[in-house]
JSON list of C-alpha atoms and ligand atoms in Angstrom, two decimals:
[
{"chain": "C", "resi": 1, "resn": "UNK", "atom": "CA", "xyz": [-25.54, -7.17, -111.92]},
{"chain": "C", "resi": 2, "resn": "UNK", "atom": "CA", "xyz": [-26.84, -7.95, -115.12]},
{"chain": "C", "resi": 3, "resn": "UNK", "atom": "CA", "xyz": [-29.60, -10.10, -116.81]},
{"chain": "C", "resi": 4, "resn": "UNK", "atom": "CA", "xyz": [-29.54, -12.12, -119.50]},
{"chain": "C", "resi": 5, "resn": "UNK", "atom": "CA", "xyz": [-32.94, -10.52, -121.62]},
{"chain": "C", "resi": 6, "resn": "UNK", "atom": "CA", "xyz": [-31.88, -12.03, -125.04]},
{"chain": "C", "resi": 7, "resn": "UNK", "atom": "CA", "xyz": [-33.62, -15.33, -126.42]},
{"chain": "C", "resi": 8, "resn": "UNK", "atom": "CA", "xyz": [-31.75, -18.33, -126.23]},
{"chain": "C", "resi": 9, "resn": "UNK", "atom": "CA", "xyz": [-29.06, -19.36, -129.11]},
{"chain": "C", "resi": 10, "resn": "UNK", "atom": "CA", "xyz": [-30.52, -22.56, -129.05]},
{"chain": "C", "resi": 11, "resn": "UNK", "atom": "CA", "xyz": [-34.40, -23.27, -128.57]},
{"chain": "C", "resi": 12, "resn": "UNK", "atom": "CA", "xyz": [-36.11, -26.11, -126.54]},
{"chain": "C", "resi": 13, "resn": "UNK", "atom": "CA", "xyz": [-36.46, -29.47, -127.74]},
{"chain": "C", "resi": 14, "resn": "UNK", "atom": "CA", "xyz": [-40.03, -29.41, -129.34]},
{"chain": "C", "resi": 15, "resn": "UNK", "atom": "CA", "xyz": [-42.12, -32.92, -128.25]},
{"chain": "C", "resi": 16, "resn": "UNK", "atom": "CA", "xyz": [-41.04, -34.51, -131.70]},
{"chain": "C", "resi": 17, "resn": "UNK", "atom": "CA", "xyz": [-38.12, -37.07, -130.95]},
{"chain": "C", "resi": 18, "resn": "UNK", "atom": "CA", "xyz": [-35.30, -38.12, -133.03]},
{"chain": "C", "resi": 19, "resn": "UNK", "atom": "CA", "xyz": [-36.00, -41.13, -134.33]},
{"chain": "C", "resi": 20, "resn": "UNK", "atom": "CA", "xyz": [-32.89, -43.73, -133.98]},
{"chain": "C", "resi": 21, "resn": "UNK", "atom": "CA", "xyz": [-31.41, -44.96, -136.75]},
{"chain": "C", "resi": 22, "resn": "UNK", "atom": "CA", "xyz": [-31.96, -48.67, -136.70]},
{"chain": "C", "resi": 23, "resn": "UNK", "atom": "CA", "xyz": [-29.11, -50.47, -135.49]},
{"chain": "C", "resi": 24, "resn": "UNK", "atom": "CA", "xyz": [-28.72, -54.48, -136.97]},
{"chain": "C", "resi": 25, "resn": "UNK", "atom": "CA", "xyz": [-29.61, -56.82, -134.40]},
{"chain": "C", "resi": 26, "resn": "UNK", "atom": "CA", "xyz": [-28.71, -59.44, -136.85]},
{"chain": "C", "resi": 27, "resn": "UNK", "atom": "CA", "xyz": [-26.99, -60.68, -139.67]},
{"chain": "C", "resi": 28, "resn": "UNK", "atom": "CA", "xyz": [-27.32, -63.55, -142.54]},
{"chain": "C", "resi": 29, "resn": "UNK", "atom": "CA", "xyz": [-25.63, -66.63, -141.87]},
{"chain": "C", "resi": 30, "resn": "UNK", "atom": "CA", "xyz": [-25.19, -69.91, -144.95]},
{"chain": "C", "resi": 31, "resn": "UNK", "atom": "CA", "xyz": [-25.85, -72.96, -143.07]},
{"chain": "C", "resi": 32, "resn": "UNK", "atom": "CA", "xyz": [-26.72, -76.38, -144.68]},
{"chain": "C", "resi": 33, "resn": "UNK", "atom": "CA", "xyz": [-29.65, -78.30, -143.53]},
{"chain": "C", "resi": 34, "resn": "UNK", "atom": "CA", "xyz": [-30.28, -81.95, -145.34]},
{"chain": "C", "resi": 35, "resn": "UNK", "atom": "CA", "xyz": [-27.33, -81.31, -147.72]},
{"chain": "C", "resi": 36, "resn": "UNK", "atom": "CA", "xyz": [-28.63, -77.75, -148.68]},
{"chain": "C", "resi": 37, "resn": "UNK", "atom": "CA", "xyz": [-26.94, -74.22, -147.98]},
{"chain": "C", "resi": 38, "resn": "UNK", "atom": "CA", "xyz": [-29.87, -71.63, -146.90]},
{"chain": "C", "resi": 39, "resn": "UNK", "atom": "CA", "xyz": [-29.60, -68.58, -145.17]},
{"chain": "C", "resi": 40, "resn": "UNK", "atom": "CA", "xyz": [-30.78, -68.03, -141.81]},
{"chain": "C", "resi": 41, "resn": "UNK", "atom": "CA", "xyz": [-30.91, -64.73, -139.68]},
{"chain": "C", "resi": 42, "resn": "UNK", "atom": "CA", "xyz": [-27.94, -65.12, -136.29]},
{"chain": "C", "resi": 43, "resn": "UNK", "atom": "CA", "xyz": [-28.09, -62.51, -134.19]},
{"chain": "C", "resi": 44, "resn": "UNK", "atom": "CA", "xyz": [-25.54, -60.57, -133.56]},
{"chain": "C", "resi": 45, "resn": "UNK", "atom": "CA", "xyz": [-24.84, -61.94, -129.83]},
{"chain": "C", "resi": 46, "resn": "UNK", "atom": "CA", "xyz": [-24.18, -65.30, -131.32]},
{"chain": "C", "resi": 47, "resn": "UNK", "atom": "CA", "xyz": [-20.93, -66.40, -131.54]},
{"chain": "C", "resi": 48, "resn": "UNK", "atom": "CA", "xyz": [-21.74, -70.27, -133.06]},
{"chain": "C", "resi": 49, "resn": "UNK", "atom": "CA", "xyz": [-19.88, -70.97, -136.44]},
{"chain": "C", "resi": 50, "resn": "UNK", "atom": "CA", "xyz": [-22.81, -72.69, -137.67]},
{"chain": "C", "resi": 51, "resn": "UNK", "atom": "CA", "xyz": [-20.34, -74.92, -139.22]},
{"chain": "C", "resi": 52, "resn": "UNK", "atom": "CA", "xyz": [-22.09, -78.10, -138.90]},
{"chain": "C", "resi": 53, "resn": "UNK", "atom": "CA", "xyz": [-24.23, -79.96, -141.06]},
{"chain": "C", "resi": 54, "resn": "UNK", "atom": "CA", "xyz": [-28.00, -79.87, -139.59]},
{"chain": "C", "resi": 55, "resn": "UNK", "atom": "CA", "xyz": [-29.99, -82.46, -140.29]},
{"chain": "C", "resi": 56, "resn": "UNK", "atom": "CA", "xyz": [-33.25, -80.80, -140.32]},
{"chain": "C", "resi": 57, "resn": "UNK", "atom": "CA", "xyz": [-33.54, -76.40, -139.69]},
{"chain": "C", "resi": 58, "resn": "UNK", "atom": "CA", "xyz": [-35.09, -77.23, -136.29]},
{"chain": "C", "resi": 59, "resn": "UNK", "atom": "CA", "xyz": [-31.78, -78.19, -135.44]},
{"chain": "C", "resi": 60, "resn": "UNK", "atom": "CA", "xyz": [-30.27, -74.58, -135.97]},
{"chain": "C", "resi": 61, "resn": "UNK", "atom": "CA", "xyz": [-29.87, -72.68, -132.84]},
{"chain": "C", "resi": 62, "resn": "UNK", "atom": "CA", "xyz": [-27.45, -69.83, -131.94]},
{"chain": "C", "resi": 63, "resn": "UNK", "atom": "CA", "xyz": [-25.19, -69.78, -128.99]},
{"chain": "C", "resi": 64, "resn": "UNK", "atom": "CA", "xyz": [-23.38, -66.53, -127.47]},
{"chain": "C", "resi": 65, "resn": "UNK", "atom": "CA", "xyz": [-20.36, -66.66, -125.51]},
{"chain": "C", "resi": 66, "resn": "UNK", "atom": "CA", "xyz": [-20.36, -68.28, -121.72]},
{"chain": "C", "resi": 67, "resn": "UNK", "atom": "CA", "xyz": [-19.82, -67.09, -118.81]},
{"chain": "C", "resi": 68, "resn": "UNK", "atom": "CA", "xyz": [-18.64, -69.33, -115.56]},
{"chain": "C", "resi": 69, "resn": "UNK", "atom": "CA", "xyz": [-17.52, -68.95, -112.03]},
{"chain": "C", "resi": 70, "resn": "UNK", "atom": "CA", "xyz": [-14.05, -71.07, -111.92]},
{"chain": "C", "resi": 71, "resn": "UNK", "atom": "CA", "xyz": [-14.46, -72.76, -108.18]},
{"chain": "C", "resi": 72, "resn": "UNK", "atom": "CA", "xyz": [-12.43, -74.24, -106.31]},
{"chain": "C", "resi": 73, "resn": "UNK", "atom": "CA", "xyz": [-12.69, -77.74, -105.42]},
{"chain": "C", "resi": 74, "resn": "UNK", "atom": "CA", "xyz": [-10.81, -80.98, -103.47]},
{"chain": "C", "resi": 75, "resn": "UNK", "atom": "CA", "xyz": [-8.94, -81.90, -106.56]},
{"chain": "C", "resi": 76, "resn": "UNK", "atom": "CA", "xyz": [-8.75, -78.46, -108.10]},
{"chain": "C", "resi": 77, "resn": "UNK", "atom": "CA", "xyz": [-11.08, -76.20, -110.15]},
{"chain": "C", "resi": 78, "resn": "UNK", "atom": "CA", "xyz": [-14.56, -76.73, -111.30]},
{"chain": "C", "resi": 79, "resn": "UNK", "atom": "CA", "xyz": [-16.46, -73.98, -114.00]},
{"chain": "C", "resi": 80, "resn": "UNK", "atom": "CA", "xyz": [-19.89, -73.45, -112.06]},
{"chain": "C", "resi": 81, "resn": "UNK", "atom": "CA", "xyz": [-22.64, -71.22, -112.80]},
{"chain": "C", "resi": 82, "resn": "UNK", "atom": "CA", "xyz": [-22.34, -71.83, -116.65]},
{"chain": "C", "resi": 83, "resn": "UNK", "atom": "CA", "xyz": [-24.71, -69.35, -118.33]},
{"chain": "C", "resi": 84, "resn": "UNK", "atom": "CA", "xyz": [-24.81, -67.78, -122.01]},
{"chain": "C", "resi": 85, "resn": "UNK", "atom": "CA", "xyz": [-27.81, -66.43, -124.21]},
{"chain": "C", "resi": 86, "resn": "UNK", "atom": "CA", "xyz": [-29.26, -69.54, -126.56]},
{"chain": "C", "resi": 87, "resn": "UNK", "atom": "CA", "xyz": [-31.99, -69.40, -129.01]},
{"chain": "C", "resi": 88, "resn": "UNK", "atom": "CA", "xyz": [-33.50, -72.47, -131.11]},
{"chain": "C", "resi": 89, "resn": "UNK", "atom": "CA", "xyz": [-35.73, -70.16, -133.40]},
{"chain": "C", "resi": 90, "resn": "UNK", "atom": "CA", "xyz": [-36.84, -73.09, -135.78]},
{"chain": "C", "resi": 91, "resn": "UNK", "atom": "CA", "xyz": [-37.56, -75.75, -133.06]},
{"chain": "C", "resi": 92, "resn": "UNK", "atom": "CA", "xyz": [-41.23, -75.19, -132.80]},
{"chain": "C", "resi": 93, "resn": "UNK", "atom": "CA", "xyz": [-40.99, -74.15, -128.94]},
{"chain": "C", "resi": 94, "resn": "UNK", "atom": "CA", "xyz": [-42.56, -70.61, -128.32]},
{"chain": "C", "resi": 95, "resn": "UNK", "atom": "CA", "xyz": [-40.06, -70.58, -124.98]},
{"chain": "C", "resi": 96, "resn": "UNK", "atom": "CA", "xyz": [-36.80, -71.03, -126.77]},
{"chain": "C", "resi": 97, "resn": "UNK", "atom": "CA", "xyz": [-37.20, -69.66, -130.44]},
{"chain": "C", "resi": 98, "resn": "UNK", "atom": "CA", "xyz": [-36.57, -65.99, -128.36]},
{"chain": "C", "resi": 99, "resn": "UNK", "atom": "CA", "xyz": [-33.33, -65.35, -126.70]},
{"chain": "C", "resi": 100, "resn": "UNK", "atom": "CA", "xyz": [-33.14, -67.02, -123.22]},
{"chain": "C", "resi": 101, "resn": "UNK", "atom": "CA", "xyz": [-30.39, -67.71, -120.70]},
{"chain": "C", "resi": 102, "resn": "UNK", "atom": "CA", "xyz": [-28.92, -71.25, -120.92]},
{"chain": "C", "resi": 103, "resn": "UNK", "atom": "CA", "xyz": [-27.89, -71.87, -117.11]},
{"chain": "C", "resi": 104, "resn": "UNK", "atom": "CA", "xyz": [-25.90, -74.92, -115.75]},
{"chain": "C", "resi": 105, "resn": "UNK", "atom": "CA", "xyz": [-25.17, -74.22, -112.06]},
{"chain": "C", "resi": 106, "resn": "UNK", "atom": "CA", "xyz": [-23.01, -77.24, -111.58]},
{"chain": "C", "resi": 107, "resn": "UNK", "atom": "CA", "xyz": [-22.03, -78.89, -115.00]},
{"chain": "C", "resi": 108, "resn": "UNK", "atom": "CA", "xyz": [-24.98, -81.23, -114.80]},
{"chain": "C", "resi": 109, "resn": "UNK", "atom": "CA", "xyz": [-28.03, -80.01, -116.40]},
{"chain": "C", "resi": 110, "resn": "UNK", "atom": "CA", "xyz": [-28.93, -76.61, -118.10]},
{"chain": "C", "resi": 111, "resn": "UNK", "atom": "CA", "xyz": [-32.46, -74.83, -117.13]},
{"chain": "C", "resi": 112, "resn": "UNK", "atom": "CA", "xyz": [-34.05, -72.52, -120.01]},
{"chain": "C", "resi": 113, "resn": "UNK", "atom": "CA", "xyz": [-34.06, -68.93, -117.86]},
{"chain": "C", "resi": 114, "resn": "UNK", "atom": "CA", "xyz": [-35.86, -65.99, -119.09]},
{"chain": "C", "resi": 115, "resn": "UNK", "atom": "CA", "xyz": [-34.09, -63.10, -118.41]},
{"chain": "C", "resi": 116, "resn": "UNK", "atom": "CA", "xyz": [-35.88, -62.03, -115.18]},
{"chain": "C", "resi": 117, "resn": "UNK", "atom": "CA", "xyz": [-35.38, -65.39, -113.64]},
{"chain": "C", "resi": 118, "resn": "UNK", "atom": "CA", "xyz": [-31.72, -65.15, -114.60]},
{"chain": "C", "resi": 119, "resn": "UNK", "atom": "CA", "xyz": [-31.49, -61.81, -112.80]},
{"chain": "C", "resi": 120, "resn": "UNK", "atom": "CA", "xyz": [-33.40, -63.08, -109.88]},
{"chain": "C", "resi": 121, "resn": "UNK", "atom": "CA", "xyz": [-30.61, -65.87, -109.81]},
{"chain": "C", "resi": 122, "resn": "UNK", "atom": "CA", "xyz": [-28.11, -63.51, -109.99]},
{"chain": "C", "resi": 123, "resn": "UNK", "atom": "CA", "xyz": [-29.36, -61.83, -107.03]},
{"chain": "C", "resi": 124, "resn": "UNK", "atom": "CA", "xyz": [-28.51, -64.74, -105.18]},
{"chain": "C", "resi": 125, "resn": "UNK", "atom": "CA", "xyz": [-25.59, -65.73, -106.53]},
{"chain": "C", "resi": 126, "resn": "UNK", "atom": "CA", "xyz": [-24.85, -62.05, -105.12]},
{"chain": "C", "resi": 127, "resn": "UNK", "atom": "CA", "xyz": [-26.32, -62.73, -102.15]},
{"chain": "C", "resi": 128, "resn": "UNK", "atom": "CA", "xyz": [-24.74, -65.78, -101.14]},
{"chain": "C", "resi": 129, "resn": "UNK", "atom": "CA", "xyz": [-21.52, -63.96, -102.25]},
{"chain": "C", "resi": 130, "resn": "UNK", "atom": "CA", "xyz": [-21.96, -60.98, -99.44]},
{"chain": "C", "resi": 131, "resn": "UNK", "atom": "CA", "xyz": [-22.86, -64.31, -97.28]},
{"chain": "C", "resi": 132, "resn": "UNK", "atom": "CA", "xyz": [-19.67, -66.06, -98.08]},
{"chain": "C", "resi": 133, "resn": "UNK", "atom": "CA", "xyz": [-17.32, -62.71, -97.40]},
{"chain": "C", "resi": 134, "resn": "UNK", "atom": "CA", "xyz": [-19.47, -62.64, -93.85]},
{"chain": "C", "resi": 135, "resn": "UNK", "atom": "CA", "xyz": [-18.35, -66.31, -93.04]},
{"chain": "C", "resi": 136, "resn": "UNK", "atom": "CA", "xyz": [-15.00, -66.01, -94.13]},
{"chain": "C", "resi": 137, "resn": "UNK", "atom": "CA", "xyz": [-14.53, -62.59, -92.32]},
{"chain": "C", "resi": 138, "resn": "UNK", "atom": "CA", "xyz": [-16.05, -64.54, -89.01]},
{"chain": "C", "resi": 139, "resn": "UNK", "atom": "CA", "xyz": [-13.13, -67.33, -88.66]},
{"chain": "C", "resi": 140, "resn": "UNK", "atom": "CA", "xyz": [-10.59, -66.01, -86.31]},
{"chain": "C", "resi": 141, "resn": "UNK", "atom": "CA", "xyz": [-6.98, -66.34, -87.35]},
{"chain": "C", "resi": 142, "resn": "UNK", "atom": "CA", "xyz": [-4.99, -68.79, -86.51]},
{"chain": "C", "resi": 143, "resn": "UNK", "atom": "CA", "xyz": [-1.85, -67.77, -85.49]},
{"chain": "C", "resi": 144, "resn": "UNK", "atom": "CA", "xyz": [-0.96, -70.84, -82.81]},
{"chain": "C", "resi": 145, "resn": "UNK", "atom": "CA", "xyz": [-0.48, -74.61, -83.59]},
{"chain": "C", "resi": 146, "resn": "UNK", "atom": "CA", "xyz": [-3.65, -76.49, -82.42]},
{"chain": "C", "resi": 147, "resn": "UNK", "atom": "CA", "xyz": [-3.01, -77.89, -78.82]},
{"chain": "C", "resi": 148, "resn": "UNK", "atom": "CA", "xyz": [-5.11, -79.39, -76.34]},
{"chain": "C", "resi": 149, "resn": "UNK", "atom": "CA", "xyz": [-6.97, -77.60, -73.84]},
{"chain": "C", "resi": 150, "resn": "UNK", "atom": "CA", "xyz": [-7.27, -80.39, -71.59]},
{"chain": "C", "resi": 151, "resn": "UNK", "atom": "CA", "xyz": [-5.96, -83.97, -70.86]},
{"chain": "C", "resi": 152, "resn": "UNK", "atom": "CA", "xyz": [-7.46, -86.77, -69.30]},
{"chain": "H", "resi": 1, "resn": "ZN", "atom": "ZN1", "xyz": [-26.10, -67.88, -134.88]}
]
């Protein structure tokens, strides 16, 4: 048996840390406001053309890419559970000029999440998922036309 008495190839990590190079969160982006072209910052997540012709720059807002649950309904499919990150950075409201999540749970209206209110949603929406597999799993098959049990 033999031990290793030679220093290390390699020595420790010392407490100074790499620093990461800074990766772009964003990019510049022409839109025209009022008639004229500016530049704005859109972050990266956004996925808006910014095509449009703003009236004023509080109308500038970036949108990223949605996400839905496709569910099934009497007269076919419905998208529910609409969510995708939003940001109106010139609006003038401290709540929306960050990122937030835009959610629409049934098509109808869309509520301004932060993101730990749209994780605590999404623990329910997981929940009621494992509660969904736990009623379906609870119907017995049918495997006999319905019939009467008793007559008058
Ligand atoms: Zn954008």
């Amino acid at each position: 048996m033999s031990v290793a008495t030679t220093t290390p190839a390699v020595a420790m990590a010392t407490a100074t840390p790499a620093v990461p190079a800074q990766a772009a969160r964003s990019r510049r982006v022409a839109v025209t406001v009022g008639g004229a072209t500016m530049l704005v910052s859109c972050p990266l997540w956004c996925t808006h053309p910014h095509s449009e012709a703003y009236r004023a720059l509080a109308d500038v807002s970036h949108h990223g890419v949605s996400i839905s649950l496709a569910a099934p309904t009497y007269d076919g499919v419905e998208q529910v559970l609409t969510a995708r990150i939003s940001s109106w950075p010139f609006a003038g409201d401290p709540e929306t000029a960050t990122p937030f999540i835009a959610f629409d749970a049934v098509g109808d209206e869309v509520a301004q999440l932060a993101p730990t209110a749209a994780l605590a949603v999404a623990d329910q929406v997981i929940a009621h998922g494992h509660a969904l597999r736990a009623l379906a799993s609870s119907v017995p098959e049918v495997s006999q036309e319905p019939r009467l049990v008793s007559e008058a």
